[in-house]
Short mmCIF file of N, CA, C and O in Angstrom, two decimals:
data_model
loop_
_atom_site.label_atom_id
_atom_site.label_comp_id
_atom_site.label_asym_id
_atom_site.label_seq_id
_atom_site.Cartn_x
_atom_site.Cartn_y
_atom_site.Cartn_z
N TYR A 1 67.23 102.15 58.30
CA TYR A 1 67.87 102.72 59.47
C TYR A 1 66.87 103.50 60.32
O TYR A 1 65.86 103.97 59.83
N PHE A 2 67.21 103.65 61.60
CA PHE A 2 66.42 104.42 62.54
C PHE A 2 67.36 105.40 63.21
O PHE A 2 68.56 105.15 63.32
N VAL A 3 66.84 106.51 63.70
CA VAL A 3 67.66 107.51 64.37
C VAL A 3 67.48 107.35 65.88
O VAL A 3 66.35 107.31 66.38
N MET A 4 68.61 107.24 66.59
CA MET A 4 68.59 107.07 68.04
C MET A 4 68.00 108.32 68.69
O MET A 4 68.47 109.43 68.47
N PRO A 5 66.94 108.14 69.50
CA PRO A 5 66.36 109.29 70.20
C PRO A 5 67.24 109.71 71.38
O PRO A 5 68.13 108.98 71.80
N ASP A 6 66.97 110.88 71.91
CA ASP A 6 67.69 111.38 73.08
C ASP A 6 66.94 110.94 74.33
O ASP A 6 65.86 111.43 74.62
N PHE A 7 67.52 109.99 75.08
CA PHE A 7 66.90 109.48 76.29
C PHE A 7 67.44 110.16 77.55
O PHE A 7 66.94 109.93 78.64
N ILE A 8 68.48 110.98 77.43
CA ILE A 8 69.08 111.62 78.60
C ILE A 8 68.06 112.52 79.29
O ILE A 8 67.37 113.32 78.65
N GLY A 9 67.97 112.35 80.63
CA GLY A 9 67.03 113.13 81.42
C GLY A 9 65.65 112.51 81.53
O GLY A 9 64.78 113.01 82.24
N LYS A 10 65.45 111.39 80.84
CA LYS A 10 64.14 110.72 80.86
C LYS A 10 64.20 109.52 81.82
O LYS A 10 65.26 108.96 82.07
N PRO A 11 63.05 109.11 82.35
CA PRO A 11 63.03 107.92 83.21
C PRO A 11 63.54 106.70 82.44
O PRO A 11 63.11 106.44 81.31
N ALA A 12 64.45 105.95 83.05
CA ALA A 12 65.09 104.81 82.39
C ALA A 12 64.09 103.75 81.96
O ALA A 12 64.20 103.20 80.87
N GLU A 13 63.13 103.43 82.82
CA GLU A 13 62.16 102.39 82.47
C GLU A 13 61.32 102.80 81.27
O GLU A 13 61.00 101.97 80.42
N LEU A 14 60.97 104.07 81.18
CA LEU A 14 60.20 104.57 80.03
C LEU A 14 61.05 104.49 78.76
O LEU A 14 60.57 104.04 77.71
N ALA A 15 62.31 104.89 78.84
CA ALA A 15 63.20 104.85 77.69
C ALA A 15 63.41 103.41 77.21
O ALA A 15 63.33 103.12 76.02
N ALA A 16 63.67 102.50 78.15
CA ALA A 16 63.89 101.10 77.80
C ALA A 16 62.64 100.48 77.19
O ALA A 16 62.71 99.76 76.19
N SER A 17 61.50 100.78 77.77
CA SER A 17 60.23 100.24 77.26
C SER A 17 59.97 100.74 75.84
O SER A 17 59.58 99.97 74.96
N ARG A 18 60.21 102.02 75.61
CA ARG A 18 60.00 102.60 74.28
C ARG A 18 60.91 101.92 73.25
O ARG A 18 60.47 101.56 72.16
N ALA A 19 62.19 101.74 73.61
CA ALA A 19 63.13 101.11 72.69
C ALA A 19 62.73 99.66 72.39
O ALA A 19 62.76 99.23 71.24
N ARG A 20 62.35 98.93 73.43
CA ARG A 20 61.94 97.53 73.24
C ARG A 20 60.69 97.44 72.37
O ARG A 20 60.58 96.54 71.52
N ASN A 21 59.75 98.34 72.58
CA ASN A 21 58.52 98.35 71.78
C ASN A 21 58.79 98.59 70.30
O ASN A 21 58.03 98.15 69.45
N GLU A 22 59.90 99.28 70.01
CA GLU A 22 60.29 99.53 68.62
C GLU A 22 61.15 98.40 68.05
O GLU A 22 61.58 98.47 66.91
N GLY A 23 61.43 97.38 68.89
CA GLY A 23 62.16 96.22 68.41
C GLY A 23 63.66 96.25 68.65
O GLY A 23 64.39 95.44 68.10
N PHE A 24 64.13 97.18 69.49
CA PHE A 24 65.55 97.28 69.78
C PHE A 24 65.89 96.52 71.05
O PHE A 24 65.04 96.24 71.88
N HIS A 25 67.17 96.21 71.19
CA HIS A 25 67.65 95.48 72.36
C HIS A 25 68.33 96.44 73.32
O HIS A 25 69.16 97.24 72.92
N ILE A 26 67.98 96.34 74.60
CA ILE A 26 68.63 97.13 75.64
C ILE A 26 69.65 96.22 76.32
O ILE A 26 69.31 95.14 76.79
N GLY A 27 70.89 96.68 76.37
CA GLY A 27 71.92 95.95 77.09
C GLY A 27 71.74 96.17 78.58
O GLY A 27 70.76 96.76 79.03
N LYS A 28 72.70 95.71 79.34
CA LYS A 28 72.65 95.89 80.79
C LYS A 28 72.63 97.38 81.13
O LYS A 28 73.40 98.16 80.57
N MET A 29 71.73 97.76 82.03
CA MET A 29 71.70 99.15 82.50
C MET A 29 72.76 99.30 83.59
O MET A 29 72.83 98.48 84.50
N ASN A 30 73.58 100.31 83.47
CA ASN A 30 74.62 100.59 84.45
C ASN A 30 74.12 101.68 85.39
O ASN A 30 73.75 102.77 84.93
N PHE A 31 74.11 101.39 86.68
CA PHE A 31 73.63 102.36 87.67
C PHE A 31 74.81 103.05 88.32
O PHE A 31 75.76 102.39 88.74
N ARG A 32 74.76 104.39 88.36
CA ARG A 32 75.85 105.18 88.93
C ARG A 32 75.28 106.30 89.79
O ARG A 32 74.18 106.80 89.52
N ASN A 33 76.05 106.69 90.81
CA ASN A 33 75.68 107.87 91.59
C ASN A 33 75.92 109.10 90.72
O ASN A 33 76.96 109.20 90.07
N TYR A 34 74.96 109.98 90.71
CA TYR A 34 75.08 111.21 89.92
C TYR A 34 74.41 112.32 90.71
O TYR A 34 73.18 112.44 90.70
N PRO A 35 75.20 113.12 91.44
CA PRO A 35 74.64 114.16 92.31
C PRO A 35 73.71 115.12 91.54
O PRO A 35 74.00 115.52 90.42
N GLY A 36 72.60 115.43 92.18
CA GLY A 36 71.66 116.39 91.62
C GLY A 36 70.63 115.81 90.67
O GLY A 36 69.79 116.54 90.15
N VAL A 37 70.70 114.52 90.42
CA VAL A 37 69.73 113.87 89.52
C VAL A 37 69.02 112.79 90.31
O VAL A 37 69.65 111.97 90.97
N GLU A 38 67.70 112.79 90.24
CA GLU A 38 66.95 111.78 91.00
C GLU A 38 67.21 110.39 90.45
O GLU A 38 67.62 110.21 89.31
N SER A 39 66.96 109.41 91.27
CA SER A 39 67.20 108.01 90.94
C SER A 39 66.32 107.57 89.76
O SER A 39 65.16 107.96 89.66
N GLY A 40 66.92 106.75 88.89
CA GLY A 40 66.14 106.16 87.79
C GLY A 40 66.11 106.96 86.51
O GLY A 40 65.36 106.64 85.59
N VAL A 41 66.95 107.99 86.40
CA VAL A 41 66.97 108.86 85.22
C VAL A 41 68.19 108.52 84.36
O VAL A 41 69.28 108.29 84.88
N VAL A 42 68.00 108.50 83.05
CA VAL A 42 69.10 108.23 82.13
C VAL A 42 70.09 109.41 82.17
O VAL A 42 69.69 110.56 81.98
N ILE A 43 71.38 109.09 82.42
CA ILE A 43 72.40 110.13 82.47
C ILE A 43 73.40 110.01 81.31
O ILE A 43 74.13 110.95 81.04
N GLN A 44 73.42 108.86 80.66
CA GLN A 44 74.28 108.67 79.49
C GLN A 44 73.70 107.55 78.65
O GLN A 44 73.07 106.63 79.19
N GLN A 45 73.91 107.63 77.35
CA GLN A 45 73.40 106.58 76.46
C GLN A 45 74.42 106.30 75.38
O GLN A 45 75.20 107.15 74.99
N LYS A 46 74.40 105.05 74.92
CA LYS A 46 75.22 104.64 73.77
C LYS A 46 74.34 103.76 72.91
O LYS A 46 73.76 102.82 73.44
N PRO A 47 74.22 104.02 71.66
CA PRO A 47 74.78 105.13 70.90
C PRO A 47 74.17 106.48 71.31
O PRO A 47 73.11 106.53 71.91
N GLN A 48 74.85 107.54 70.91
CA GLN A 48 74.39 108.89 71.22
C GLN A 48 73.15 109.23 70.38
O GLN A 48 72.89 108.63 69.34
N ALA A 49 72.41 110.23 70.84
CA ALA A 49 71.24 110.71 70.11
C ALA A 49 71.64 111.13 68.70
O ALA A 49 72.70 111.74 68.50
N GLY A 50 70.84 110.76 67.73
CA GLY A 50 71.09 111.11 66.34
C GLY A 50 71.84 110.03 65.56
O GLY A 50 71.91 110.09 64.34
N TYR A 51 72.41 109.04 66.26
CA TYR A 51 73.13 107.95 65.61
C TYR A 51 72.15 107.11 64.80
O TYR A 51 71.02 106.88 65.22
N ARG A 52 72.61 106.63 63.65
CA ARG A 52 71.77 105.76 62.83
C ARG A 52 71.84 104.33 63.35
O ARG A 52 72.90 103.75 63.44
N LEU A 53 70.69 103.78 63.69
CA LEU A 53 70.60 102.44 64.28
C LEU A 53 70.03 101.43 63.28
O LEU A 53 69.24 101.78 62.42
N THR A 54 70.41 100.19 63.50
CA THR A 54 69.72 99.08 62.86
C THR A 54 69.11 98.24 63.98
O THR A 54 69.48 98.41 65.16
N LYS A 55 68.23 97.34 63.66
CA LYS A 55 67.59 96.51 64.68
C LYS A 55 68.58 95.62 65.42
O LYS A 55 68.30 95.15 66.52
N SER A 56 69.75 95.38 64.85
CA SER A 56 70.74 94.53 65.51
C SER A 56 71.60 95.29 66.52
O SER A 56 72.32 94.66 67.30
N ASP A 57 71.54 96.61 66.54
CA ASP A 57 72.31 97.40 67.50
C ASP A 57 71.77 97.22 68.91
O ASP A 57 70.56 97.06 69.11
N VAL A 58 72.66 97.25 69.90
CA VAL A 58 72.28 97.16 71.30
C VAL A 58 72.42 98.54 71.93
O VAL A 58 73.43 99.21 71.75
N ILE A 59 71.40 98.96 72.65
CA ILE A 59 71.40 100.26 73.32
C ILE A 59 71.84 100.08 74.77
O ILE A 59 71.33 99.21 75.48
N SER A 60 72.78 100.90 75.20
CA SER A 60 73.29 100.87 76.56
C SER A 60 72.88 102.16 77.27
O SER A 60 73.03 103.24 76.72
N LEU A 61 72.36 102.02 78.48
CA LEU A 61 71.94 103.19 79.27
C LEU A 61 72.64 103.22 80.61
O LEU A 61 72.71 102.21 81.31
N ASP A 62 73.18 104.39 80.98
CA ASP A 62 73.67 104.64 82.32
C ASP A 62 72.57 105.38 83.05
O ASP A 62 72.01 106.35 82.53
N VAL A 63 72.28 104.91 84.27
CA VAL A 63 71.11 105.39 85.01
C VAL A 63 71.55 105.86 86.40
O VAL A 63 72.36 105.20 87.04
N SER A 64 71.00 106.99 86.84
CA SER A 64 71.31 107.49 88.18
C SER A 64 70.69 106.58 89.22
O SER A 64 69.63 106.00 89.02
N GLN A 65 71.40 106.45 90.36
CA GLN A 65 70.84 105.62 91.44
C GLN A 65 70.69 106.42 92.71
O GLN A 65 71.16 107.48 92.85
#
């Protein structure tokens, strides 16, 4: 098992690249307006930080636009 890192507040491309480099799959990134947060930053993630992952789990990221 692996522990899901906290990607919230981090640049989405950096978070996705890090996850892919570790062998995980990134699902479709969902882009949403989020006042006060610059574009391209992770605002929500599934699974949540601390969740136990396997290589077959898919990571979903919501990203500010």
